[in-house]
mmCIF file of C-alpha atoms in Angstrom:
data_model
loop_
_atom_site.group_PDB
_atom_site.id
_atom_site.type_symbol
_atom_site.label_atom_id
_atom_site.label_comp_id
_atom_site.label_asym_id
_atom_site.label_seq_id
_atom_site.Cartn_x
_atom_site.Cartn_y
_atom_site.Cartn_z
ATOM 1 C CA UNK A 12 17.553 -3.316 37.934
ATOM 2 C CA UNK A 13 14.862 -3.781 40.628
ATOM 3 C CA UNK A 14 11.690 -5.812 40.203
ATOM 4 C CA UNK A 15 9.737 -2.929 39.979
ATOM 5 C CA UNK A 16 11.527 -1.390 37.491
ATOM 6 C CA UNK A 17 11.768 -5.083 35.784
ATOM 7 C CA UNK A 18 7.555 -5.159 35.869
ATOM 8 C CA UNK A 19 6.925 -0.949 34.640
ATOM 9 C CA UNK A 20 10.088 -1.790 31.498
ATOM 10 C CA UNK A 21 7.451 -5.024 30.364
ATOM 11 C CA UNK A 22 4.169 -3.012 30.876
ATOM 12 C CA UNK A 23 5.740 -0.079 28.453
ATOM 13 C CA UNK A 24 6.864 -2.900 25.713
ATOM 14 C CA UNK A 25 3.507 -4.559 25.231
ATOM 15 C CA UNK A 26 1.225 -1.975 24.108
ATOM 16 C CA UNK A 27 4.629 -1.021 21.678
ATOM 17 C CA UNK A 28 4.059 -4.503 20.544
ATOM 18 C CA UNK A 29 0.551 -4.462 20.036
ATOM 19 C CA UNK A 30 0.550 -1.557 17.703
ATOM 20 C CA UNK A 31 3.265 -2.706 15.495
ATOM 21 C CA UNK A 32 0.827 -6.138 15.181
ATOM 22 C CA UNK A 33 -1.880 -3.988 14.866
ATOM 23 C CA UNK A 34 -0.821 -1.617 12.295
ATOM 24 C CA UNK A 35 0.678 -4.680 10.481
ATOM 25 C CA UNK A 36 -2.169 -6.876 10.340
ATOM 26 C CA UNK A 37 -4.559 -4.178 9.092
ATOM 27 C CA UNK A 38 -6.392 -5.199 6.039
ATOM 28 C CA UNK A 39 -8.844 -2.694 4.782
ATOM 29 C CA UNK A 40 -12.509 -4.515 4.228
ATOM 30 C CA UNK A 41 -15.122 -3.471 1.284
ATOM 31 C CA UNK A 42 -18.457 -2.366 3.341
ATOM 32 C CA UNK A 43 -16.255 0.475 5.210
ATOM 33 C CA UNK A 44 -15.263 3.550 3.400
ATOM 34 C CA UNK A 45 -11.798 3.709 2.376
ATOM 35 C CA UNK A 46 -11.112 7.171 3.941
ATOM 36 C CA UNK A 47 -12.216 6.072 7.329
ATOM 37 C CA UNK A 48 -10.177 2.611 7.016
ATOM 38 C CA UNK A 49 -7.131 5.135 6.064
ATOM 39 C CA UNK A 50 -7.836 7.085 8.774
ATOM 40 C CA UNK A 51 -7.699 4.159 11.573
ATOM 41 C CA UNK A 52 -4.129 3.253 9.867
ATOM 42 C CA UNK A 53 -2.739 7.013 9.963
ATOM 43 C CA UNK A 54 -3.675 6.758 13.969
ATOM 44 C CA UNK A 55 -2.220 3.634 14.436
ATOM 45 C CA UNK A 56 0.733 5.226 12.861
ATOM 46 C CA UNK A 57 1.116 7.930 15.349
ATOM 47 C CA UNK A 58 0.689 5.673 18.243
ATOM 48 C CA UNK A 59 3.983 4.490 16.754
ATOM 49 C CA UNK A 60 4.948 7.910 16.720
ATOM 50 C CA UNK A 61 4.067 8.309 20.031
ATOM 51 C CA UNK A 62 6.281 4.696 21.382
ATOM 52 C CA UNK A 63 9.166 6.274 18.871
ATOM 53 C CA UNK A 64 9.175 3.929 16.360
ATOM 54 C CA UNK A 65 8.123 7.035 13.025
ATOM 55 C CA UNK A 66 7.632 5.494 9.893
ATOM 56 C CA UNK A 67 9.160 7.419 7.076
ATOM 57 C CA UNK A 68 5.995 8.856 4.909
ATOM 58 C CA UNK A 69 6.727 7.444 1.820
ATOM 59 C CA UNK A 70 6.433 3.659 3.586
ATOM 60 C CA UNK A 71 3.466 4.615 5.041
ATOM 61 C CA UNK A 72 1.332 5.781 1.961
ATOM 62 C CA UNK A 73 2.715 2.455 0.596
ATOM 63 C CA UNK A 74 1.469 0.250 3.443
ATOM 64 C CA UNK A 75 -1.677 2.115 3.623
ATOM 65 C CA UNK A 76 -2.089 1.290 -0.382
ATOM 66 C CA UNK A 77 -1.136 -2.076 -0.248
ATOM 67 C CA UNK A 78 -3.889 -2.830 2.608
ATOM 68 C CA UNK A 79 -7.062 -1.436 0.019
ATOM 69 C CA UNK A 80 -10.086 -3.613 -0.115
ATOM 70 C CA UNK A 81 -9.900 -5.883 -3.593
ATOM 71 C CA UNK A 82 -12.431 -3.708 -5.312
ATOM 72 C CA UNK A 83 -9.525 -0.583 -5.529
ATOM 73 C CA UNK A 84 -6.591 -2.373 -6.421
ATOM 74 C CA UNK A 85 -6.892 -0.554 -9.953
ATOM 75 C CA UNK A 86 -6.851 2.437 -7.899
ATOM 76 C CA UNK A 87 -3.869 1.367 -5.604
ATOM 77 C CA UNK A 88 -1.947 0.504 -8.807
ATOM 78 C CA UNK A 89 -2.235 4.231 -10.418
ATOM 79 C CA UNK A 90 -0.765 5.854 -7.119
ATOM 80 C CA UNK A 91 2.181 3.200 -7.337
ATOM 81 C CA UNK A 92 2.939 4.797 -9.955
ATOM 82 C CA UNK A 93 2.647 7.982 -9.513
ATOM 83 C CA UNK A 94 5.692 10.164 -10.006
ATOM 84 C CA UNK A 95 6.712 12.233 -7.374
ATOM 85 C CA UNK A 96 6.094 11.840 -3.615
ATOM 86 C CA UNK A 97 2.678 11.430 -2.262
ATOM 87 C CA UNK A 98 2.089 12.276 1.478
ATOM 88 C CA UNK A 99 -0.187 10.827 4.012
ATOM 89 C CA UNK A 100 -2.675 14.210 3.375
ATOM 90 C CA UNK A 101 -1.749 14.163 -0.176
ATOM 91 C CA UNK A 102 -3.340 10.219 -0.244
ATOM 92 C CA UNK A 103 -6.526 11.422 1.848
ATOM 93 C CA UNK A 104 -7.385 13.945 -0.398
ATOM 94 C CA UNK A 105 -7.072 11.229 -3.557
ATOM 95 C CA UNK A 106 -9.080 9.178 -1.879
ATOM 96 C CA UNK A 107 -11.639 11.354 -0.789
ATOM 97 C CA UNK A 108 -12.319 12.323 -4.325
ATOM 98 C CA UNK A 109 -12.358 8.796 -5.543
ATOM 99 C CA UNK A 110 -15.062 8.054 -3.181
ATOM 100 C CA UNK A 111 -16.619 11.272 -4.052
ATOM 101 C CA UNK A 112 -17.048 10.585 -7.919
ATOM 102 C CA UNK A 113 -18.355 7.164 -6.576
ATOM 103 C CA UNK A 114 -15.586 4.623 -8.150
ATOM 104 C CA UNK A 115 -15.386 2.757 -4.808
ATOM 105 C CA UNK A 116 -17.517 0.228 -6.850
ATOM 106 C CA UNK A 117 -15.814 0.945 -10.009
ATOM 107 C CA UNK A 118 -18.849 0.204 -12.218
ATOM 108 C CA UNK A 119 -17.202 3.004 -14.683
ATOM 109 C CA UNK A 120 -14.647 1.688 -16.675
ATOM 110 C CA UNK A 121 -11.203 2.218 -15.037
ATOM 111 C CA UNK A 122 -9.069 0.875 -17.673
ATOM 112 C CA UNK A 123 -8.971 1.179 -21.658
ATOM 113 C CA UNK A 124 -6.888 -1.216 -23.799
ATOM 114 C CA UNK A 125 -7.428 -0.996 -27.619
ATOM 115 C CA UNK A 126 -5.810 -3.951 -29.259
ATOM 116 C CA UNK A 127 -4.901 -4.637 -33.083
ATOM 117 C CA UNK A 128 -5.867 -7.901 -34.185
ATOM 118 C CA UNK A 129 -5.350 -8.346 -38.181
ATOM 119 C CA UNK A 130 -9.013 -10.011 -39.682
ATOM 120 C CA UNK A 131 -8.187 -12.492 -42.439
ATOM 121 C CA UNK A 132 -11.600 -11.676 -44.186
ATOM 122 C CA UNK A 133 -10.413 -8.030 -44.700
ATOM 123 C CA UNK A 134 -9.173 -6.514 -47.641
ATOM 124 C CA UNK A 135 -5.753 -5.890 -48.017
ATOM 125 C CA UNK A 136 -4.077 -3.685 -46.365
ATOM 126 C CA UNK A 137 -6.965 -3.180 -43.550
ATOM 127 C CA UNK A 138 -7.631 -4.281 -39.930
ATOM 128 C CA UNK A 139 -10.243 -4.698 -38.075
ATOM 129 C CA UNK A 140 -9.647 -2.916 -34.355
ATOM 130 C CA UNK A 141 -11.230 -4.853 -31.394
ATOM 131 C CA UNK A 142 -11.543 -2.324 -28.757
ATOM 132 C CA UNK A 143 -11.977 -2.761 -25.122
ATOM 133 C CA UNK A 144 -14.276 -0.088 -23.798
ATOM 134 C CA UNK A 145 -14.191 -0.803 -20.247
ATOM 135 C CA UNK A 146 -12.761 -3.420 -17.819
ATOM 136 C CA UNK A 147 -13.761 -3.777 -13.973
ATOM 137 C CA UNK A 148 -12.152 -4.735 -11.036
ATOM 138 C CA UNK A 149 -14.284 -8.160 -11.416
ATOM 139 C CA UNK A 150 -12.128 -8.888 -14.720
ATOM 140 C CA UNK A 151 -15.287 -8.686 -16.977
ATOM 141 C CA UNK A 152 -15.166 -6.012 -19.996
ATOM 142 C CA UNK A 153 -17.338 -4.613 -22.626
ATOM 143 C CA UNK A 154 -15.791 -5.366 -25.942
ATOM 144 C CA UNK A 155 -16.781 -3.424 -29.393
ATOM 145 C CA UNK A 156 -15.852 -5.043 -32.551
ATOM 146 C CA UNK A 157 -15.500 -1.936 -35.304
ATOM 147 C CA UNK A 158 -13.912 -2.543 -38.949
ATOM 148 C CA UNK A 159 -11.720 0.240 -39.011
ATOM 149 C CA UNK A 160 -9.923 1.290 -42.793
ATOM 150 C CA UNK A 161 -5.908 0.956 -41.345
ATOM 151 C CA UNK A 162 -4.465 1.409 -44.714
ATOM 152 C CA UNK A 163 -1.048 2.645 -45.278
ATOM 153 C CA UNK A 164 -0.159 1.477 -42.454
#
């Protein structure tokens, strides 16, 4: 191999490089919108396409999931477990609605636990049901206290 060829084989490998660091390294951040961050990472992917390195789909909607800003990691989780396969278009669209409806900042409550806690006060054969009406991605929730008649069961 001549030095030419040598100096043309190195030029073609770095840019190669750079794009598997780049796509790697990508971390989504909260002030950008979600579907433009995705965006960036689906063309990153192609310019690993392009230098023949194609990531099978089904890693790449992970990757791309795994690099959303803090605030939609409640969001991330439900498409983990999704069942079925979810494309690259498939996860644009999702996110495209969530941003539509406006739970980037999930102020709405994204997740609803009700938990049965037995009250000692109560009267036999009753419980008193404290229910979680909300929780954020912040960790802070709305709790409502109701006595609820559980009997017979």
């Amino acid at each position: 191999m001549g030095e030419l060829d040598r100096k043309y084989i190195t030029e073609e490998q770095g840019p190669e490089k750079y794009s598997v660091s780049k796509f790697i390294r990508y971390q989504m951040v909260e002030d950008r919108s979600v579907a433009e961050q995705t965006h960036e990472i689906i063309n990153l992917e192609h310019a690993l396409v392009d230098a023949e390195m194609k990531l099978p789909k089904k890693f790449l909607v992970m990757s791309i999931v795994d690099k959303f800003p803090k605030s939609w990691e409640n969001f991330g989780m439900a498409l983990k477990y999704l069942k079925g396969r979810l494309s690259p278009d498939d996860l644009m669209i999702a996110i495209s609605i969530e941003e539509e409806h406006g739970n980037q900042t999930h102020k709405m409550p994204v997740v609803h636990w009700i938990k049965l806690c037995h009250n000692k006060k109560a009267k036999t054969g009753q419980a008193v049901v404290n229910m979680v009406v909300g929780g954020s991605s912040d960790g802070s929730t709305s709790r409502a206290t109701e006595g609820l008649s559980l009997e017979g069961r």
